[in-house]
Tab-separated table of C-alpha atoms and ligand atoms in Angstrom:
chain	number	residue	atom	x	y	z
A	1	MET	CA	-5.368	92.140	66.040
A	2	ARG	CA	-2.947	90.795	63.447
A	3	LEU	CA	0.123	92.979	63.302
A	4	VAL	CA	3.538	92.884	61.686
A	5	LEU	CA	6.529	94.892	62.874
A	6	LEU	CA	8.971	96.126	60.257
A	7	GLY	CA	12.239	97.996	60.523
A	8	LEU	CA	16.000	97.942	60.360
A	9	PRO	CA	18.002	95.589	62.588
A	10	GLY	CA	18.088	96.997	66.118
A	11	VAL	CA	15.193	99.387	65.611
A	12	GLY	CA	13.325	97.755	68.517
A	13	LYS	CA	10.993	95.273	66.809
A	14	GLY	CA	11.510	92.553	69.423
A	15	THR	CA	11.313	95.009	72.335
A	16	GLN	CA	8.059	96.589	71.135
A	17	ALA	CA	6.493	93.357	69.852
A	18	SER	CA	6.742	91.780	73.284
A	19	LEU	CA	5.083	94.843	74.899
A	20	ILE	CA	2.278	94.917	72.314
A	21	ALA	CA	1.706	91.172	72.677
A	22	ARG	CA	1.535	91.425	76.475
A	23	GLU	CA	-0.878	94.358	76.335
A	24	SER	CA	-3.138	92.755	73.718
A	25	ASN	CA	-2.844	89.262	75.189
A	26	THR	CA	-1.781	87.747	71.873
A	27	PRO	CA	1.240	85.607	70.982
A	28	HIS	CA	4.451	87.201	69.708
A	29	TYR	CA	6.289	85.327	66.967
A	30	SER	CA	9.782	86.464	66.028
A	31	THR	CA	11.171	84.635	62.997
A	32	GLY	CA	14.716	85.493	64.121
A	33	ASP	CA	14.112	84.022	67.612
A	34	ILE	CA	12.515	80.918	66.095
A	35	PHE	CA	15.529	80.403	63.818
A	36	ARG	CA	17.967	80.892	66.705
A	37	GLU	CA	16.036	78.250	68.673
A	38	ILE	CA	16.199	75.875	65.675
A	39	LEU	CA	19.983	76.408	65.504
A	40	LYS	CA	20.300	74.884	68.982
A	41	SER	CA	19.188	71.512	67.540
A	42	SER	CA	21.053	69.326	65.059
A	43	SER	CA	18.142	68.944	62.629
A	44	LEU	CA	18.270	69.138	58.847
A	45	LEU	CA	16.497	72.510	59.018
A	46	SER	CA	19.110	73.764	61.461
A	47	ARG	CA	21.897	72.848	59.041
A	48	LYS	CA	19.982	74.501	56.185
A	49	VAL	CA	19.480	77.863	57.884
A	50	ALA	CA	22.613	78.199	60.063
A	51	LYS	CA	24.767	79.938	57.468
A	52	TYR	CA	22.105	82.494	56.590
A	53	VAL	CA	21.219	83.415	60.168
A	54	ASN	CA	24.762	83.545	61.542
A	55	GLU	CA	26.025	85.565	58.601
A	56	GLY	CA	23.102	87.988	58.543
A	57	GLU	CA	21.650	86.924	55.213
A	58	LEU	CA	17.981	86.314	54.516
A	59	VAL	CA	16.778	82.724	54.765
A	60	PRO	CA	15.029	81.752	51.469
A	61	ASP	CA	11.377	82.865	51.397
A	62	ASP	CA	9.872	79.374	51.064
A	63	ILE	CA	11.680	78.033	54.131
A	64	VAL	CA	10.666	81.039	56.266
A	65	PHE	CA	7.087	80.905	55.093
A	66	GLU	CA	6.659	77.174	55.847
A	67	MET	CA	7.788	77.920	59.375
A	68	VAL	CA	5.633	81.042	59.849
A	69	LYS	CA	2.587	79.122	58.616
A	70	LYS	CA	2.922	76.602	61.427
A	71	PHE	CA	3.010	79.328	64.060
A	72	ILE	CA	0.186	81.568	62.882
A	73	ALA	CA	-2.271	78.794	61.996
A	74	GLY	CA	-5.886	79.598	62.771
A	75	ASP	CA	-6.081	77.693	66.041
A	76	GLU	CA	-7.194	78.751	69.525
A	77	VAL	CA	-3.852	80.203	70.581
A	78	ASN	CA	-4.149	82.699	67.719
A	79	ALA	CA	-7.862	83.390	68.125
A	80	ASN	CA	-7.271	87.040	69.129
A	81	GLY	CA	-4.530	87.552	66.533
A	82	TRP	CA	-0.745	87.746	66.865
A	83	VAL	CA	2.232	90.035	66.575
A	84	LEU	CA	4.776	88.999	63.940
A	85	ASP	CA	8.258	90.457	64.286
A	86	GLY	CA	10.828	90.053	61.502
A	87	PHE	CA	8.335	88.766	58.947
A	88	PRO	CA	7.711	89.825	56.200
A	89	ARG	CA	11.120	91.034	55.045
A	90	ASN	CA	10.199	91.640	51.421
A	91	LYS	CA	7.166	92.067	49.176
A	92	ARG	CA	7.044	88.401	48.213
A	93	GLN	CA	6.780	87.333	51.860
A	94	ALA	CA	4.044	89.948	52.402
A	95	GLU	CA	2.055	88.538	49.490
A	96	MET	CA	2.486	84.989	50.806
A	97	LEU	CA	1.185	86.137	54.180
A	98	ASP	CA	-1.841	87.867	52.628
A	99	ASP	CA	-2.688	84.770	50.558
A	100	LEU	CA	-2.581	82.612	53.664
A	101	LEU	CA	-4.758	85.022	55.631
A	102	GLU	CA	-7.250	85.226	52.801
A	103	GLU	CA	-7.581	81.426	52.775
A	104	GLU	CA	-8.572	81.672	56.432
A	105	SER	CA	-10.887	84.656	55.812
A	106	HIS	CA	-8.670	86.928	57.870
A	107	ARG	CA	-6.642	89.998	57.046
A	108	LEU	CA	-3.659	91.838	58.407
A	109	ASN	CA	-4.779	94.841	60.493
A	110	PHE	CA	-1.622	96.971	60.528
A	111	ALA	CA	2.046	96.984	59.538
A	112	ILE	CA	4.068	99.035	62.025
A	113	HIS	CA	7.321	100.440	60.671
A	114	LEU	CA	9.749	101.643	63.353
A	115	THR	CA	12.348	104.164	62.219
A	116	VAL	CA	15.706	104.936	63.854
A	117	SER	CA	18.797	106.536	62.337
A	118	ARG	CA	21.679	104.238	61.398
A	119	ASN	CA	24.328	105.498	63.856
A	120	ILE	CA	21.995	104.820	66.808
A	121	LEU	CA	21.290	101.300	65.540
A	122	VAL	CA	24.878	100.170	65.461
A	123	ASN	CA	25.378	101.272	69.092
A	124	ARG	CA	22.192	99.572	70.187
A	125	LEU	CA	23.166	96.273	68.558
A	126	TYR	CA	26.696	96.409	69.906
A	127	GLY	CA	25.375	96.757	73.439
A	128	ARG	CA	22.521	94.263	73.090
A	129	ARG	CA	22.492	91.212	75.353
A	130	VAL	CA	19.793	88.550	75.198
A	131	CYS	CA	18.754	86.022	77.840
A	132	SER	CA	19.812	82.538	76.700
A	133	ASN	CA	16.858	81.068	78.565
A	134	CYS	CA	13.768	83.287	78.045
A	135	GLY	CA	14.948	85.572	75.209
A	136	ALA	CA	14.415	88.848	77.142
A	137	ILE	CA	16.263	91.720	75.455
A	138	TYR	CA	18.631	94.073	77.326
A	139	ASN	CA	21.225	96.687	76.515
A	140	LEU	CA	24.483	97.249	78.395
A	141	SER	CA	24.061	101.030	78.461
A	142	MET	CA	20.393	101.754	77.724
A	143	ASN	CA	18.600	98.906	79.487
A	144	PRO	CA	21.022	97.010	81.753
A	145	THR	CA	20.085	94.134	84.068
A	146	GLN	CA	20.244	94.648	87.830
A	147	LYS	CA	22.921	91.956	88.190
A	148	GLU	CA	25.562	91.954	85.463
A	149	GLY	CA	25.139	89.105	82.970
A	150	ILE	CA	21.992	87.716	84.637
A	151	CYS	CA	18.430	88.057	83.335
A	152	ASP	CA	16.130	90.053	85.669
A	153	LYS	CA	13.113	88.007	84.605
A	154	CYS	CA	14.291	84.385	84.911
A	155	GLY	CA	17.869	84.390	86.223
A	156	GLY	CA	19.202	82.996	82.903
A	157	MET	CA	22.651	83.870	81.542
A	158	LEU	CA	22.887	86.750	79.087
A	159	GLU	CA	24.627	86.265	75.762
A	160	ARG	CA	25.563	88.252	72.698
A	161	ARG	CA	23.975	87.265	69.389
A	162	LYS	CA	26.393	85.771	66.836
A	163	ASP	CA	25.124	88.188	64.172
A	164	ASP	CA	25.802	91.264	66.327
A	165	SER	CA	29.393	91.698	65.113
A	166	LYS	CA	30.136	95.004	63.382
A	167	GLU	CA	30.620	93.451	59.944
A	168	THR	CA	27.424	91.392	60.126
A	169	ILE	CA	25.394	94.340	61.472
A	170	LEU	CA	26.379	96.430	58.447
A	171	LYS	CA	25.533	93.558	56.104
A	172	ARG	CA	22.104	93.098	57.748
A	173	ILE	CA	21.374	96.820	57.412
A	174	SER	CA	22.289	96.838	53.755
A	175	ILE	CA	20.207	93.716	52.971
A	176	PHE	CA	17.222	95.237	54.773
A	177	GLU	CA	17.515	98.453	52.770
A	178	SER	CA	17.735	96.604	49.463
A	179	GLU	CA	14.379	94.857	50.077
A	180	PHE	CA	12.401	97.414	52.050
A	181	LEU	CA	10.993	100.073	49.685
A	182	PRO	CA	8.686	97.755	47.691
A	183	LEU	CA	7.485	96.229	50.985
A	184	ARG	CA	6.750	99.654	52.475
A	185	LYS	CA	4.827	100.657	49.351
A	186	TYR	CA	2.860	97.405	49.435
A	187	TYR	CA	1.464	98.230	52.889
A	188	GLN	CA	1.126	101.931	52.167
A	189	ASP	CA	-1.050	101.112	49.139
A	190	GLN	CA	-3.263	98.959	51.361
A	191	GLY	CA	-3.635	101.894	53.786
A	192	ILE	CA	-2.415	99.873	56.781
A	193	LEU	CA	1.107	101.267	57.244
A	194	ILE	CA	1.835	102.986	60.562
A	195	GLU	CA	5.215	104.682	60.917
A	196	VAL	CA	6.589	105.463	64.360
A	197	ASN	CA	9.901	107.038	65.295
A	198	GLY	CA	11.690	104.506	67.520
A	199	GLU	CA	14.390	106.816	68.872
A	200	SER	CA	12.740	107.850	72.128
A	201	ARG	CA	12.574	105.772	75.313
A	202	VAL	CA	11.072	102.279	75.032
A	203	GLN	CA	7.903	103.228	76.941
A	204	ASP	CA	7.414	106.414	74.885
A	205	VAL	CA	7.730	104.476	71.625
A	206	PHE	CA	5.218	101.957	72.952
A	207	ASN	CA	2.757	104.730	73.907
A	208	GLN	CA	3.032	106.196	70.430
A	209	ILE	CA	2.360	102.811	68.839
A	210	LYS	CA	-0.730	102.331	71.017
A	211	GLU	CA	-2.018	105.787	70.136
A	212	ARG	CA	-1.499	105.248	66.403
A	213	LEU	CA	-3.183	101.824	66.533
A	214	GLU	CA	-6.225	103.354	68.233
A	215	ILE	CA	-6.453	106.148	65.646
A	216	GLY	CA	-5.998	103.605	62.842
A	217	GLN	CA	-8.764	101.399	64.204
A	218	GLU	CA	-11.182	104.314	64.658
A	219	ARG	CA	-10.608	105.345	61.047
A	220	ARG	CA	-11.334	101.848	59.811
A	221	ASN	CA	-14.559	101.456	61.842
B	1	AP5	P1	15.996	89.062	63.442
B	1	AP5	O1	16.206	88.385	64.727
B	1	AP5	O2	14.621	89.463	63.057
B	1	AP5	O3	16.995	90.290	63.372
B	1	AP5	P2	16.864	91.804	62.835
B	1	AP5	O4	15.757	92.069	61.909
B	1	AP5	O5	18.216	92.082	62.346
B	1	AP5	O6	16.417	92.600	64.067
B	1	AP5	P3	17.020	92.534	65.509
B	1	AP5	O7	16.393	91.375	66.236
B	1	AP5	O8	18.508	92.575	65.467
B	1	AP5	O9	16.547	93.920	66.109
B	1	AP5	P4	15.158	94.371	66.738
B	1	AP5	O10	14.548	95.339	65.810
B	1	AP5	O11	14.340	93.198	67.155
B	1	AP5	O12	15.679	95.172	68.006
B	1	AP5	P5	15.634	94.816	69.569
B	1	AP5	O13	14.251	94.986	70.099
B	1	AP5	O14	16.345	93.545	69.858
B	1	AP5	O15	16.540	88.133	62.268
B	1	AP5	C1	17.795	87.495	62.405
B	1	AP5	C2	18.099	86.656	61.181
B	1	AP5	O16	17.109	85.629	61.011
B	1	AP5	C3	18.081	87.423	59.837
B	1	AP5	O17	19.301	88.092	59.588
B	1	AP5	C4	17.822	86.280	58.848
B	1	AP5	O18	18.971	85.495	58.658
B	1	AP5	C5	16.807	85.429	59.618
B	1	AP5	N1	15.421	85.879	59.356
B	1	AP5	C6	14.533	86.319	60.285
B	1	AP5	N2	13.366	86.648	59.712
B	1	AP5	C7	13.508	86.391	58.377
B	1	AP5	C8	12.645	86.528	57.269
B	1	AP5	N3	11.383	86.982	57.394
B	1	AP5	N4	13.128	86.196	56.041
B	1	AP5	C9	14.383	85.724	55.887
B	1	AP5	N5	15.247	85.563	56.904
B	1	AP5	C10	14.820	85.891	58.159
B	1	AP5	O19	16.515	96.039	70.141
B	1	AP5	C11	17.889	96.148	69.838
B	1	AP5	C12	18.668	96.745	71.028
B	1	AP5	O20	18.215	98.084	71.247
B	1	AP5	C13	18.445	96.014	72.363
B	1	AP5	O21	19.625	96.044	73.100
B	1	AP5	C14	17.347	96.851	73.065
B	1	AP5	O22	17.434	96.777	74.468
B	1	AP5	C15	17.667	98.250	72.553
B	1	AP5	N6	16.482	99.096	72.397
B	1	AP5	C16	15.290	98.764	71.843
B	1	AP5	N7	14.455	99.832	71.832
B	1	AP5	C17	15.139	100.858	72.391
B	1	AP5	C18	14.835	102.234	72.642
B	1	AP5	N8	13.632	102.764	72.331
B	1	AP5	N9	15.780	103.003	73.220
B	1	AP5	C19	17.001	102.488	73.532
B	1	AP5	N10	17.357	101.194	73.313
B	1	AP5	C20	16.441	100.394	72.736
B	2	MG	MG1	14.569	91.105	67.071
């Protein structure tokens, strides 16, 4: 299946995308994670995108799309589909994605929109810690590691994202909101939008997503 995950910063896109990808045995591509990996190098692209990513602004559409294209190309790794997290962010990106899929005679199956109220998001992002080695996502209060500061999965050191400062979180939320309504309508009009409340426990949110995907698929068959 080809899926995109949409939603405000901290809503749980990365957390759920990795569960969906594991369950469906497909790759998970997070544009944010890819950019943060690029920032570790000293390439021209790294210099181009650093300011946007660190300050919580959107990277220009053409740069993001060139990168996404490389990851979701129609090769063997993507034969069963993929889960895209953090892309598209606006209607233009969604149209670019559809054009690309059409060229390859594919289509997007579903766009999953996770919803969580704002006050919960800020707390989640404040407490988020990410493994510097494997990218696993934790939370100091809601999903802590067994050993403080150390990843349960690979033993890597946990770190805080540069864009998880209070000021940048608020900026990211406001940028998301300014772009989201046309994007939501775009997928609603195509009949592929699935909206799931992301406020319950991680596993409960995941179960709801699975249930809604099954219902959605039955309806389309
Ligand atoms: P990106 O990395 O995509 O950031 P974001 O959209 O702001 O989303 P987050 O990664 O912060 O949150 P999430 O929804 O993944 O939540 P998570 O699962 O971690 O993008 C970063 C930057 O890259 C952008 O600002 C931009 O500069 C650039 N960029 C990326 N894509 C772009 C694009 N398409 N166009 C232009 N620019 C782009 O969870 C958050 C926390 O909550 C964690 O601590 C987690 O443990 C916890 N948590 C998750 N679920 C639950 C739950 N159910 N209950 C309790 N806690 C939970
Ligand atoms: Mg994320």
